[in-house]
mmCIF file of C-alpha atoms in Angstrom:
data_model
loop_
_atom_site.group_PDB
_atom_site.id
_atom_site.type_symbol
_atom_site.label_atom_id
_atom_site.label_comp_id
_atom_site.label_asym_id
_atom_site.label_seq_id
_atom_site.Cartn_x
_atom_site.Cartn_y
_atom_site.Cartn_z
ATOM 1 C CA MET A 1 -3.516 47.710 1.360
ATOM 2 C CA ASP A 2 -3.389 44.000 2.170
ATOM 3 C CA PHE A 3 -5.678 42.502 -0.481
ATOM 4 C CA LYS A 4 -5.195 38.966 0.822
ATOM 5 C CA THR A 5 -6.348 39.792 4.355
ATOM 6 C CA LEU A 6 -9.306 41.791 3.027
ATOM 7 C CA ALA A 7 -10.316 39.023 0.588
ATOM 8 C CA ASN A 8 -10.341 36.527 3.471
ATOM 9 C CA GLN A 9 -12.355 38.928 5.626
ATOM 10 C CA TYR A 10 -15.112 39.230 3.001
ATOM 11 C CA ARG A 11 -15.034 35.532 2.118
ATOM 12 C CA ASN A 12 -15.222 34.318 5.722
ATOM 13 C CA GLU A 13 -18.017 36.732 6.585
ATOM 14 C CA LEU A 14 -20.028 35.405 3.636
ATOM 15 C CA LEU A 15 -19.452 31.679 4.110
ATOM 16 C CA ASP A 16 -19.197 31.433 7.909
ATOM 17 C CA ASN A 17 -21.627 34.090 9.093
ATOM 18 C CA VAL A 18 -24.182 35.442 6.612
ATOM 19 C CA LEU A 19 -25.132 32.405 4.512
ATOM 20 C CA PRO A 20 -25.553 30.045 7.499
ATOM 21 C CA PHE A 21 -27.919 32.632 9.042
ATOM 22 C CA TRP A 22 -30.261 32.535 6.027
ATOM 23 C CA LEU A 23 -30.020 28.776 5.576
ATOM 24 C CA GLU A 24 -30.931 28.198 9.199
ATOM 25 C CA HIS A 25 -33.633 30.811 9.721
ATOM 26 C CA SER A 26 -35.290 31.721 6.412
ATOM 27 C CA GLN A 27 -36.347 28.440 4.798
ATOM 28 C CA ASP A 28 -40.030 27.602 5.260
ATOM 29 C CA LEU A 29 -39.820 23.830 5.049
ATOM 30 C CA GLU A 30 -43.568 23.440 5.649
ATOM 31 C CA PHE A 31 -45.066 25.733 2.962
ATOM 32 C CA GLY A 32 -42.046 26.466 0.753
ATOM 33 C CA GLY A 33 -40.354 29.758 0.020
ATOM 34 C CA TYR A 34 -38.612 31.889 2.605
ATOM 35 C CA PHE A 35 -39.278 33.934 5.708
ATOM 36 C CA THR A 36 -37.585 37.327 5.343
ATOM 37 C CA CYS A 37 -38.927 39.104 8.431
ATOM 38 C CA LEU A 38 -36.245 37.990 10.867
ATOM 39 C CA ASP A 39 -35.302 39.664 14.140
ATOM 40 C CA ARG A 40 -31.785 40.237 15.399
ATOM 41 C CA LYS A 41 -31.255 36.589 16.373
ATOM 42 C CA GLY A 42 -33.104 35.143 13.361
ATOM 43 C CA GLY A 43 -36.544 34.664 14.892
ATOM 44 C CA VAL A 44 -39.486 35.022 12.480
ATOM 45 C CA PHE A 45 -41.624 38.047 13.375
ATOM 46 C CA ASP A 46 -43.902 38.074 10.292
ATOM 47 C CA THR A 47 -44.687 35.291 7.809
ATOM 48 C CA ASP A 48 -45.779 37.330 4.745
ATOM 49 C CA LYS A 49 -43.682 36.574 1.666
ATOM 50 C CA PHE A 50 -42.546 39.361 -0.627
ATOM 51 C CA ILE A 51 -41.987 38.190 -4.196
ATOM 52 C CA TRP A 52 -38.969 40.345 -4.952
ATOM 53 C CA LEU A 53 -37.184 39.090 -1.807
ATOM 54 C CA GLN A 54 -38.152 35.486 -2.601
ATOM 55 C CA GLY A 55 -36.636 35.936 -6.058
ATOM 56 C CA ARG A 56 -33.491 37.522 -4.665
ATOM 57 C CA GLU A 57 -32.849 34.591 -2.348
ATOM 58 C CA VAL A 58 -33.447 32.041 -5.114
ATOM 59 C CA TRP A 59 -30.955 33.983 -7.235
ATOM 60 C CA MET A 60 -28.441 34.239 -4.402
ATOM 61 C CA PHE A 61 -28.181 30.540 -3.634
ATOM 62 C CA SER A 62 -28.353 29.549 -7.324
ATOM 63 C CA MET A 63 -25.548 31.992 -8.165
ATOM 64 C CA LEU A 64 -23.350 30.750 -5.326
ATOM 65 C CA TYR A 65 -23.971 27.156 -6.409
ATOM 66 C CA ASN A 66 -22.997 28.101 -9.975
ATOM 67 C CA LYS A 67 -19.988 30.281 -9.190
ATOM 68 C CA VAL A 68 -18.514 29.264 -5.827
ATOM 69 C CA GLU A 69 -19.131 25.619 -5.020
ATOM 70 C CA LYS A 70 -21.645 22.886 -5.863
ATOM 71 C CA ARG A 71 -23.040 22.653 -2.337
ATOM 72 C CA GLN A 72 -26.226 20.607 -2.222
ATOM 73 C CA GLU A 73 -27.676 22.670 0.632
ATOM 74 C CA TRP A 74 -27.411 25.799 -1.535
ATOM 75 C CA LEU A 75 -29.151 24.147 -4.467
ATOM 76 C CA ASP A 76 -31.862 22.688 -2.228
ATOM 77 C CA CYS A 77 -32.500 26.126 -0.752
ATOM 78 C CA ALA A 78 -32.721 27.716 -4.217
ATOM 79 C CA VAL A 79 -35.131 25.054 -5.503
ATOM 80 C CA LEU A 80 -37.314 25.429 -2.385
ATOM 81 C CA GLY A 81 -37.878 29.074 -3.282
ATOM 82 C CA GLY A 82 -38.053 28.527 -7.037
ATOM 83 C CA GLU A 83 -40.813 25.930 -6.779
ATOM 84 C CA PHE A 84 -42.803 28.139 -4.393
ATOM 85 C CA LEU A 85 -42.518 31.079 -6.815
ATOM 86 C CA LYS A 86 -43.414 28.935 -9.817
ATOM 87 C CA LYS A 87 -46.539 27.684 -8.066
ATOM 88 C CA TYR A 88 -47.814 30.783 -6.234
ATOM 89 C CA GLY A 89 -45.802 33.855 -7.238
ATOM 90 C CA HIS A 90 -47.765 34.880 -10.349
ATOM 91 C CA ASN A 91 -51.319 34.974 -11.703
ATOM 92 C CA GLY A 92 -50.782 32.226 -14.295
ATOM 93 C CA ASP A 93 -49.546 34.630 -16.995
ATOM 94 C CA TYR A 94 -46.273 35.522 -15.237
ATOM 95 C CA ASN A 95 -47.600 38.740 -13.788
ATOM 96 C CA TRP A 96 -45.800 38.544 -10.454
ATOM 97 C CA TYR A 97 -47.605 39.553 -7.274
ATOM 98 C CA PHE A 98 -45.923 41.880 -4.782
ATOM 99 C CA SER A 99 -46.659 39.746 -1.723
ATOM 100 C CA LEU A 100 -48.295 36.511 -0.571
ATOM 101 C CA ASN A 101 -49.321 35.128 2.776
ATOM 102 C CA ARG A 102 -47.315 32.255 4.219
ATOM 103 C CA SER A 103 -49.177 29.529 2.330
ATOM 104 C CA GLY A 104 -48.947 31.359 -1.009
ATOM 105 C CA ARG A 105 -52.274 33.180 -1.329
ATOM 106 C CA PRO A 106 -51.843 36.600 -3.008
ATOM 107 C CA LEU A 107 -51.999 39.688 -0.792
ATOM 108 C CA VAL A 108 -50.894 42.541 -3.084
ATOM 109 C CA GLU A 109 -51.499 42.756 -6.848
ATOM 110 C CA PRO A 110 -48.640 42.672 -9.430
ATOM 111 C CA TYR A 111 -48.033 46.445 -9.420
ATOM 112 C CA ASN A 112 -44.285 46.325 -8.664
ATOM 113 C CA ILE A 113 -41.935 45.794 -11.612
ATOM 114 C CA PHE A 114 -39.188 44.553 -9.284
ATOM 115 C CA SER A 115 -41.190 41.426 -8.550
ATOM 116 C CA TYR A 116 -40.727 40.725 -12.270
ATOM 117 C CA THR A 117 -37.028 41.665 -12.484
ATOM 118 C CA PHE A 118 -36.015 39.474 -9.553
ATOM 119 C CA ALA A 119 -38.173 36.573 -10.748
ATOM 120 C CA THR A 120 -36.264 36.811 -14.042
ATOM 121 C CA MET A 121 -32.911 36.855 -12.244
ATOM 122 C CA ALA A 122 -33.977 33.981 -10.007
ATOM 123 C CA PHE A 123 -35.128 31.632 -12.744
ATOM 124 C CA GLY A 124 -32.223 32.580 -15.011
ATOM 125 C CA GLN A 125 -29.670 31.441 -12.426
ATOM 126 C CA LEU A 126 -31.789 28.515 -11.259
ATOM 127 C CA SER A 127 -32.013 27.233 -14.837
ATOM 128 C CA LEU A 128 -28.192 27.247 -14.982
ATOM 129 C CA ALA A 129 -27.938 25.441 -11.639
ATOM 130 C CA THR A 130 -30.492 22.743 -12.489
ATOM 131 C CA GLY A 131 -30.417 22.536 -16.291
ATOM 132 C CA SER A 132 -34.215 22.991 -16.253
ATOM 133 C CA GLN A 133 -35.729 24.308 -19.484
ATOM 134 C CA GLU A 134 -38.930 25.128 -17.593
ATOM 135 C CA TYR A 135 -37.060 27.572 -15.352
ATOM 136 C CA ALA A 136 -35.320 29.099 -18.394
ATOM 137 C CA ASP A 137 -38.683 29.617 -20.110
ATOM 138 C CA ILE A 138 -40.110 31.369 -17.035
ATOM 139 C CA ALA A 139 -37.129 33.756 -17.035
ATOM 140 C CA LYS A 140 -37.488 34.527 -20.758
ATOM 141 C CA LYS A 141 -41.260 35.044 -20.631
ATOM 142 C CA THR A 142 -40.977 37.340 -17.626
ATOM 143 C CA PHE A 143 -38.185 39.365 -19.253
ATOM 144 C CA GLU A 144 -40.393 39.943 -22.311
ATOM 145 C CA ILE A 145 -43.184 41.225 -20.048
ATOM 146 C CA ILE A 146 -40.723 43.601 -18.321
ATOM 147 C CA LEU A 147 -39.670 45.099 -21.653
ATOM 148 C CA SER A 148 -43.313 45.522 -22.660
ATOM 149 C CA LYS A 149 -43.962 47.473 -19.433
ATOM 150 C CA VAL A 150 -40.974 49.847 -19.584
ATOM 151 C CA ASP A 151 -43.075 52.950 -20.364
ATOM 152 C CA ASN A 152 -45.632 52.256 -17.623
ATOM 153 C CA PRO A 153 -44.190 49.724 -15.167
ATOM 154 C CA LYS A 154 -47.201 49.746 -12.808
ATOM 155 C CA GLY A 155 -49.734 49.310 -15.634
ATOM 156 C CA LYS A 156 -53.351 49.515 -14.469
ATOM 157 C CA TRP A 157 -52.136 49.850 -10.856
ATOM 158 C CA ASN A 158 -50.490 53.217 -11.587
ATOM 159 C CA LYS A 159 -52.103 55.668 -9.149
ATOM 160 C CA LEU A 160 -50.858 58.802 -10.938
ATOM 161 C CA HIS A 161 -53.300 60.827 -12.996
ATOM 162 C CA PRO A 162 -52.239 60.537 -16.651
ATOM 163 C CA ASP A 163 -50.763 63.393 -18.713
ATOM 164 C CA THR A 164 -50.108 66.018 -16.022
ATOM 165 C CA ARG A 165 -46.604 65.089 -14.931
ATOM 166 C CA ASN A 166 -45.334 61.935 -16.614
ATOM 167 C CA LEU A 167 -41.968 60.989 -15.167
ATOM 168 C CA LYS A 168 -39.634 58.106 -15.829
ATOM 169 C CA ASN A 169 -37.608 56.633 -13.019
ATOM 170 C CA PHE A 170 -33.948 55.639 -12.887
ATOM 171 C CA ALA A 171 -34.500 52.311 -11.102
ATOM 172 C CA LEU A 172 -35.739 50.267 -14.065
ATOM 173 C CA PRO A 173 -33.038 51.076 -16.672
ATOM 174 C CA MET A 174 -30.501 50.695 -13.875
ATOM 175 C CA ILE A 175 -31.696 47.196 -12.959
ATOM 176 C CA LEU A 176 -31.944 46.193 -16.621
ATOM 177 C CA CYS A 177 -28.206 46.904 -17.002
ATOM 178 C CA ASN A 178 -27.564 44.119 -14.522
ATOM 179 C CA LEU A 179 -30.417 41.896 -15.658
ATOM 180 C CA ALA A 180 -29.215 41.806 -19.287
ATOM 181 C CA LEU A 181 -25.893 40.284 -18.206
ATOM 182 C CA GLU A 182 -27.618 37.993 -15.708
ATOM 183 C CA ILE A 183 -29.680 36.273 -18.402
ATOM 184 C CA GLU A 184 -27.226 36.623 -21.279
ATOM 185 C CA HIS A 185 -27.291 32.847 -21.744
ATOM 186 C CA LEU A 186 -31.027 33.002 -22.532
ATOM 187 C CA LEU A 187 -31.119 35.892 -25.009
ATOM 188 C CA ASP A 188 -30.501 36.218 -28.725
ATOM 189 C CA PRO A 189 -27.125 38.035 -29.142
ATOM 190 C CA ASP A 190 -28.543 40.911 -31.246
ATOM 191 C CA TYR A 191 -31.449 41.376 -28.846
ATOM 192 C CA LEU A 192 -29.012 41.333 -25.916
ATOM 193 C CA LYS A 193 -26.764 43.983 -27.505
ATOM 194 C CA LEU A 194 -29.736 46.249 -28.254
ATOM 195 C CA THR A 195 -30.962 45.915 -24.655
ATOM 196 C CA MET A 196 -27.488 46.698 -23.277
ATOM 197 C CA GLU A 197 -27.069 49.779 -25.487
ATOM 198 C CA THR A 198 -30.533 51.084 -24.581
ATOM 199 C CA CYS A 199 -29.835 50.705 -20.848
ATOM 200 C CA ILE A 200 -26.404 52.338 -21.104
ATOM 201 C CA HIS A 201 -27.910 55.259 -23.022
ATOM 202 C CA GLU A 202 -30.664 55.768 -20.425
ATOM 203 C CA VAL A 203 -28.326 55.640 -17.432
ATOM 204 C CA MET A 204 -25.372 57.593 -18.831
ATOM 205 C CA ASN A 205 -27.097 60.032 -21.221
ATOM 206 C CA VAL A 206 -30.510 60.651 -19.674
ATOM 207 C CA PHE A 207 -30.234 60.350 -15.876
ATOM 208 C CA TYR A 208 -26.540 61.331 -15.682
ATOM 209 C CA ARG A 209 -26.481 65.139 -15.702
ATOM 210 C CA PRO A 210 -23.197 66.881 -16.578
ATOM 211 C CA GLU A 211 -24.876 70.281 -16.071
ATOM 212 C CA LEU A 212 -25.385 69.342 -12.379
ATOM 213 C CA GLY A 213 -21.721 68.470 -11.874
ATOM 214 C CA GLY A 214 -21.975 64.878 -13.052
ATOM 215 C CA ILE A 215 -24.553 63.557 -10.585
ATOM 216 C CA ILE A 216 -27.375 61.145 -11.405
ATOM 217 C CA VAL A 217 -30.986 62.153 -10.781
ATOM 218 C CA GLU A 218 -33.778 59.741 -9.916
ATOM 219 C CA ASN A 219 -36.573 61.060 -12.154
ATOM 220 C CA VAL A 220 -36.852 63.006 -15.411
ATOM 221 C CA ASP A 221 -39.781 63.715 -17.718
ATOM 222 C CA MET A 222 -40.519 61.459 -20.678
ATOM 223 C CA ASP A 223 -38.322 63.624 -22.934
ATOM 224 C CA GLY A 224 -35.394 63.411 -20.521
ATOM 225 C CA ASN A 225 -35.743 66.920 -19.080
ATOM 226 C CA LEU A 226 -35.227 67.918 -15.462
ATOM 227 C CA VAL A 227 -38.413 68.670 -13.518
ATOM 228 C CA ASP A 228 -38.722 70.980 -10.508
ATOM 229 C CA CYS A 229 -40.844 68.961 -8.077
ATOM 230 C CA PHE A 230 -40.116 66.618 -5.158
ATOM 231 C CA GLU A 231 -39.576 63.597 -7.423
ATOM 232 C CA GLY A 232 -37.758 65.611 -10.072
ATOM 233 C CA ARG A 233 -35.261 66.998 -7.560
ATOM 234 C CA GLN A 234 -34.628 63.639 -5.878
ATOM 235 C CA VAL A 235 -31.104 62.233 -5.802
ATOM 236 C CA THR A 236 -30.519 58.739 -4.369
ATOM 237 C CA PRO A 237 -26.735 58.344 -3.995
ATOM 238 C CA GLY A 238 -26.845 54.587 -3.300
ATOM 239 C CA HIS A 239 -28.869 53.883 -6.437
ATOM 240 C CA ALA A 240 -26.499 55.875 -8.604
ATOM 241 C CA ILE A 241 -23.388 54.245 -7.135
ATOM 242 C CA GLU A 242 -24.813 50.725 -7.417
ATOM 243 C CA ALA A 243 -25.671 51.367 -11.068
ATOM 244 C CA MET A 244 -22.063 52.340 -11.746
ATOM 245 C CA TRP A 245 -20.709 48.851 -11.085
ATOM 246 C CA PHE A 246 -23.391 47.490 -13.420
ATOM 247 C CA ILE A 247 -22.142 49.950 -16.045
ATOM 248 C CA MET A 248 -18.521 48.927 -15.353
ATOM 249 C CA ASP A 249 -19.472 45.287 -15.884
ATOM 250 C CA LEU A 250 -21.112 46.236 -19.186
ATOM 251 C CA GLY A 251 -18.074 48.310 -20.160
ATOM 252 C CA LYS A 252 -15.856 45.315 -19.500
ATOM 253 C CA ARG A 253 -18.184 42.969 -21.391
ATOM 254 C CA LEU A 254 -18.378 45.333 -24.398
ATOM 255 C CA ASP A 255 -14.684 46.358 -24.223
ATOM 256 C CA ARG A 256 -15.486 50.051 -23.743
ATOM 257 C CA PRO A 257 -12.837 51.554 -21.444
ATOM 258 C CA GLU A 258 -14.280 55.066 -21.816
ATOM 259 C CA LEU A 259 -17.562 53.819 -20.333
ATOM 260 C CA ILE A 260 -15.736 52.221 -17.397
ATOM 261 C CA GLN A 261 -13.836 55.478 -16.813
ATOM 262 C CA GLN A 262 -17.043 57.520 -16.809
ATOM 263 C CA ALA A 263 -18.708 55.097 -14.389
ATOM 264 C CA MET A 264 -15.688 55.181 -12.063
ATOM 265 C CA LEU A 265 -15.628 59.003 -12.040
ATOM 266 C CA THR A 266 -19.390 59.117 -11.437
ATOM 267 C CA THR A 267 -18.931 56.794 -8.449
ATOM 268 C CA LEU A 268 -16.411 59.224 -6.950
ATOM 269 C CA THR A 269 -18.668 62.218 -7.716
ATOM 270 C CA MET A 270 -21.713 60.606 -6.106
ATOM 271 C CA LEU A 271 -19.761 59.545 -3.025
ATOM 272 C CA ASP A 272 -18.402 63.033 -2.514
ATOM 273 C CA TYR A 273 -21.908 64.419 -3.078
ATOM 274 C CA GLY A 274 -23.694 61.933 -0.826
ATOM 275 C CA TRP A 275 -21.221 61.587 2.051
ATOM 276 C CA ASP A 276 -22.393 63.063 5.364
ATOM 277 C CA LYS A 277 -19.465 65.381 6.184
ATOM 278 C CA GLN A 278 -20.692 65.829 9.744
ATOM 279 C CA CYS A 279 -21.593 62.296 10.922
ATOM 280 C CA GLY A 280 -20.036 60.011 8.302
ATOM 281 C CA GLY A 281 -21.839 57.543 6.081
ATOM 282 C CA ILE A 282 -23.890 58.113 2.930
ATOM 283 C CA TYR A 283 -27.257 59.862 2.926
ATOM 284 C CA TYR A 284 -30.260 57.867 1.730
ATOM 285 C CA PHE A 285 -32.120 60.644 -0.153
ATOM 286 C CA MET A 286 -31.082 64.153 -1.167
ATOM 287 C CA ASP A 287 -32.586 67.100 -3.038
ATOM 288 C CA ARG A 288 -30.463 68.466 -5.887
ATOM 289 C CA ASN A 289 -31.489 72.052 -5.035
ATOM 290 C CA GLY A 290 -30.902 71.611 -1.321
ATOM 291 C CA CYS A 291 -34.642 71.788 -0.560
ATOM 292 C CA PRO A 292 -36.086 69.628 2.242
ATOM 293 C CA PRO A 293 -36.501 66.071 0.824
ATOM 294 C CA GLN A 294 -40.006 64.596 0.964
ATOM 295 C CA GLN A 295 -38.766 61.322 2.502
ATOM 296 C CA LEU A 296 -38.659 61.590 6.298
ATOM 297 C CA GLU A 297 -35.939 58.914 6.341
ATOM 298 C CA TRP A 298 -33.682 60.995 4.063
ATOM 299 C CA ASP A 299 -30.757 61.141 6.502
ATOM 300 C CA GLN A 300 -30.776 57.477 7.573
ATOM 301 C CA LYS A 301 -27.759 55.339 6.766
ATOM 302 C CA LEU A 302 -28.755 52.107 4.995
ATOM 303 C CA TRP A 303 -26.820 48.875 4.633
ATOM 304 C CA TRP A 304 -27.266 48.414 0.889
ATOM 305 C CA VAL A 305 -26.074 51.919 0.018
ATOM 306 C CA HIS A 306 -22.726 51.333 1.713
ATOM 307 C CA ILE A 307 -22.231 47.755 0.522
ATOM 308 C CA GLU A 308 -22.958 48.664 -3.103
ATOM 309 C CA SER A 309 -20.468 51.544 -2.804
ATOM 310 C CA LEU A 310 -17.758 49.102 -1.717
ATOM 311 C CA ILE A 311 -18.332 47.033 -4.883
ATOM 312 C CA SER A 312 -18.211 50.054 -7.204
ATOM 313 C CA LEU A 313 -15.057 51.393 -5.582
ATOM 314 C CA LEU A 314 -13.189 48.086 -5.820
ATOM 315 C CA LYS A 315 -14.245 47.550 -9.430
ATOM 316 C CA GLY A 316 -13.351 51.147 -10.223
ATOM 317 C CA TYR A 317 -9.847 50.649 -8.852
ATOM 318 C CA GLN A 318 -9.404 47.247 -10.484
ATOM 319 C CA LEU A 319 -10.487 48.446 -13.933
ATOM 320 C CA THR A 320 -8.888 51.931 -13.995
ATOM 321 C CA GLY A 321 -6.148 51.916 -11.346
ATOM 322 C CA ASP A 322 -7.394 55.238 -9.939
ATOM 323 C CA LYS A 323 -6.038 55.436 -6.383
ATOM 324 C CA ARG A 324 -8.918 57.670 -5.248
ATOM 325 C CA CYS A 325 -11.140 54.580 -5.428
ATOM 326 C CA LEU A 326 -8.904 52.819 -2.882
ATOM 327 C CA GLU A 327 -8.880 55.841 -0.579
ATOM 328 C CA TRP A 328 -12.677 55.985 -0.646
ATOM 329 C CA PHE A 329 -12.901 52.214 -0.281
ATOM 330 C CA GLU A 330 -10.943 52.329 2.984
ATOM 331 C CA LYS A 331 -13.213 55.073 4.318
ATOM 332 C CA VAL A 332 -16.480 53.314 3.350
ATOM 333 C CA HIS A 333 -15.142 49.887 4.421
ATOM 334 C CA ASP A 334 -14.298 51.193 7.892
ATOM 335 C CA TYR A 335 -17.707 52.844 8.304
ATOM 336 C CA THR A 336 -19.601 49.812 6.993
ATOM 337 C CA TRP A 337 -17.876 47.149 9.075
ATOM 338 C CA THR A 338 -17.938 49.309 12.210
ATOM 339 C CA HIS A 339 -21.614 50.254 12.009
ATOM 340 C CA PHE A 340 -23.578 47.576 10.100
ATOM 341 C CA LYS A 341 -21.950 44.316 11.210
ATOM 342 C CA ASP A 342 -23.626 42.983 14.348
ATOM 343 C CA PRO A 343 -20.847 42.175 16.841
ATOM 344 C CA GLU A 344 -22.979 39.608 18.723
ATOM 345 C CA TYR A 345 -25.223 37.777 16.241
ATOM 346 C CA PRO A 346 -24.886 36.754 12.563
ATOM 347 C CA GLU A 347 -25.953 38.945 9.608
ATOM 348 C CA TRP A 348 -25.876 42.725 9.500
ATOM 349 C CA PHE A 349 -28.056 45.589 10.658
ATOM 350 C CA GLY A 350 -29.871 47.449 7.892
ATOM 351 C CA TYR A 351 -31.062 50.748 9.318
ATOM 352 C CA LEU A 352 -29.064 53.340 11.213
ATOM 353 C CA ASN A 353 -29.931 56.908 12.175
ATOM 354 C CA ARG A 354 -27.856 59.796 10.898
ATOM 355 C CA GLN A 355 -25.395 59.418 13.780
ATOM 356 C CA GLY A 356 -24.794 55.772 12.873
ATOM 357 C CA GLU A 357 -26.768 54.225 15.756
ATOM 358 C CA VAL A 358 -28.969 51.185 15.105
ATOM 359 C CA LEU A 359 -32.584 52.229 14.461
ATOM 360 C CA LEU A 360 -34.064 48.768 13.859
ATOM 361 C CA PRO A 361 -32.252 45.641 15.087
ATOM 362 C CA LEU A 362 -33.945 43.408 12.492
ATOM 363 C CA LYS A 363 -31.879 41.326 10.066
ATOM 364 C CA GLY A 364 -34.626 41.033 7.457
ATOM 365 C CA GLY A 365 -38.028 42.541 6.709
ATOM 366 C CA LYS A 366 -40.186 43.764 3.843
ATOM 367 C CA TRP A 367 -37.241 45.481 2.133
ATOM 368 C CA LYS A 368 -34.156 43.690 3.460
ATOM 369 C CA GLY A 369 -33.582 40.042 2.571
ATOM 370 C CA CYS A 370 -30.855 37.642 1.540
ATOM 371 C CA PHE A 371 -29.309 39.848 -1.128
ATOM 372 C CA HIS A 372 -27.216 43.000 -0.687
ATOM 373 C CA VAL A 373 -25.048 41.762 2.201
ATOM 374 C CA PRO A 374 -24.169 38.361 0.686
ATOM 375 C CA ARG A 375 -23.928 39.694 -2.888
ATOM 376 C CA GLY A 376 -21.674 42.524 -1.729
ATOM 377 C CA LEU A 377 -19.458 40.190 0.283
ATOM 378 C CA PHE A 378 -19.197 37.855 -2.721
ATOM 379 C CA GLN A 379 -18.388 40.635 -5.195
ATOM 380 C CA CYS A 380 -15.803 42.274 -2.936
ATOM 381 C CA TRP A 381 -14.202 38.918 -2.094
ATOM 382 C CA LYS A 382 -13.799 38.037 -5.770
ATOM 383 C CA VAL A 383 -12.393 41.429 -6.828
ATOM 384 C CA LEU A 384 -10.011 41.516 -3.857
ATOM 385 C CA GLU A 385 -8.831 38.011 -4.717
ATOM 386 C CA GLU A 386 -8.096 39.098 -8.298
ATOM 387 C CA LEU A 387 -6.313 42.221 -7.033
ATOM 388 C CA ARG A 388 -4.214 40.052 -4.714
ATOM 389 C CA GLU A 389 -3.199 37.798 -7.608
ATOM 390 C CA THR A 390 -2.339 40.780 -9.814
ATOM 391 C CA ASN A 391 -0.403 42.388 -6.963
ATOM 392 C CA GLU A 392 1.621 39.205 -6.404
ATOM 393 C CA ILE A 393 2.596 39.159 -10.087
ATOM 394 C CA ILE A 394 3.666 42.819 -9.992
ATOM 395 C CA HIS A 395 5.328 42.554 -6.547
ATOM 396 C CA PRO A 396 6.414 38.934 -6.161
#
């Protein structure tokens, strides 16, 4: 495998194609913040602003400014979103709304915990980029609220009747694995270590199920038991695989090779489990008992699932040397670049049918923003670059 050619492919796609698309089309220079509902060519088809996508874009351009190059246009873009979020994104007590109208008036109450997690990520990176203590304080305050809501993330907006079937969901401990490292510079070291260990335990000892062949389930009861209902049988391969590169990062940070090994093997297990043997690509939702899934979009092929798999496979190979990761990487890489990259216009498609045909030609919407494509391209570029350097030392 030619790591140099691949590294250039991911780098050039990020810097020459994807980032210019968002810089040109998403910035709302009149009201602040970003448009995320963008059609195939970048035209705005809806002006509502979704807090979690606003936060993701602030994070994206702050992170690139911090880690790639001090480009003023990246910092300006990040600050544009950060100031809009600071002013309109919350209710005054850092309870973050789900969505706003274009000018910043709230549309949907703060029921969604991911508005909080991505606000924390956004202001954590933005504080590094700007040196602003105010931004750092927003990140810390929001993180404390997240931890206080772990047992009931939706709070008073939870529509479930209490006490009949209390489930906990994989998404929050999974995202906290990544979030802890993201805001490491803002946390007390003991507090950080406790948070990391709690997240690792939840992901790898509660939702990871050896009795099911080593797959990860999406929901368990409050005692960590499997539940036989739609939600309890749900498996989301993309979620599980994405979480595994978070776990690998934590394993590297904590010097725990056995954790990295387990995460790498789980990546391979979930890919084998979730791969559509008939049409190619990775299923969106599955049922662990083979029952019909409740989600009608269960067999769609989504951009983020495939891009996150590429990251986990490259990190798995880099950190363990297991050649199966490279074999899978080639397979997923070929599918992803063939099906999701738009051959005519910048940025990538997000939604394909089971056969791999484009379902929606949009480049951004309520759920797709400036995040998975650029983050995935960045992560893969950097790992491939490191692999190239290592390879040149071994094979000069």
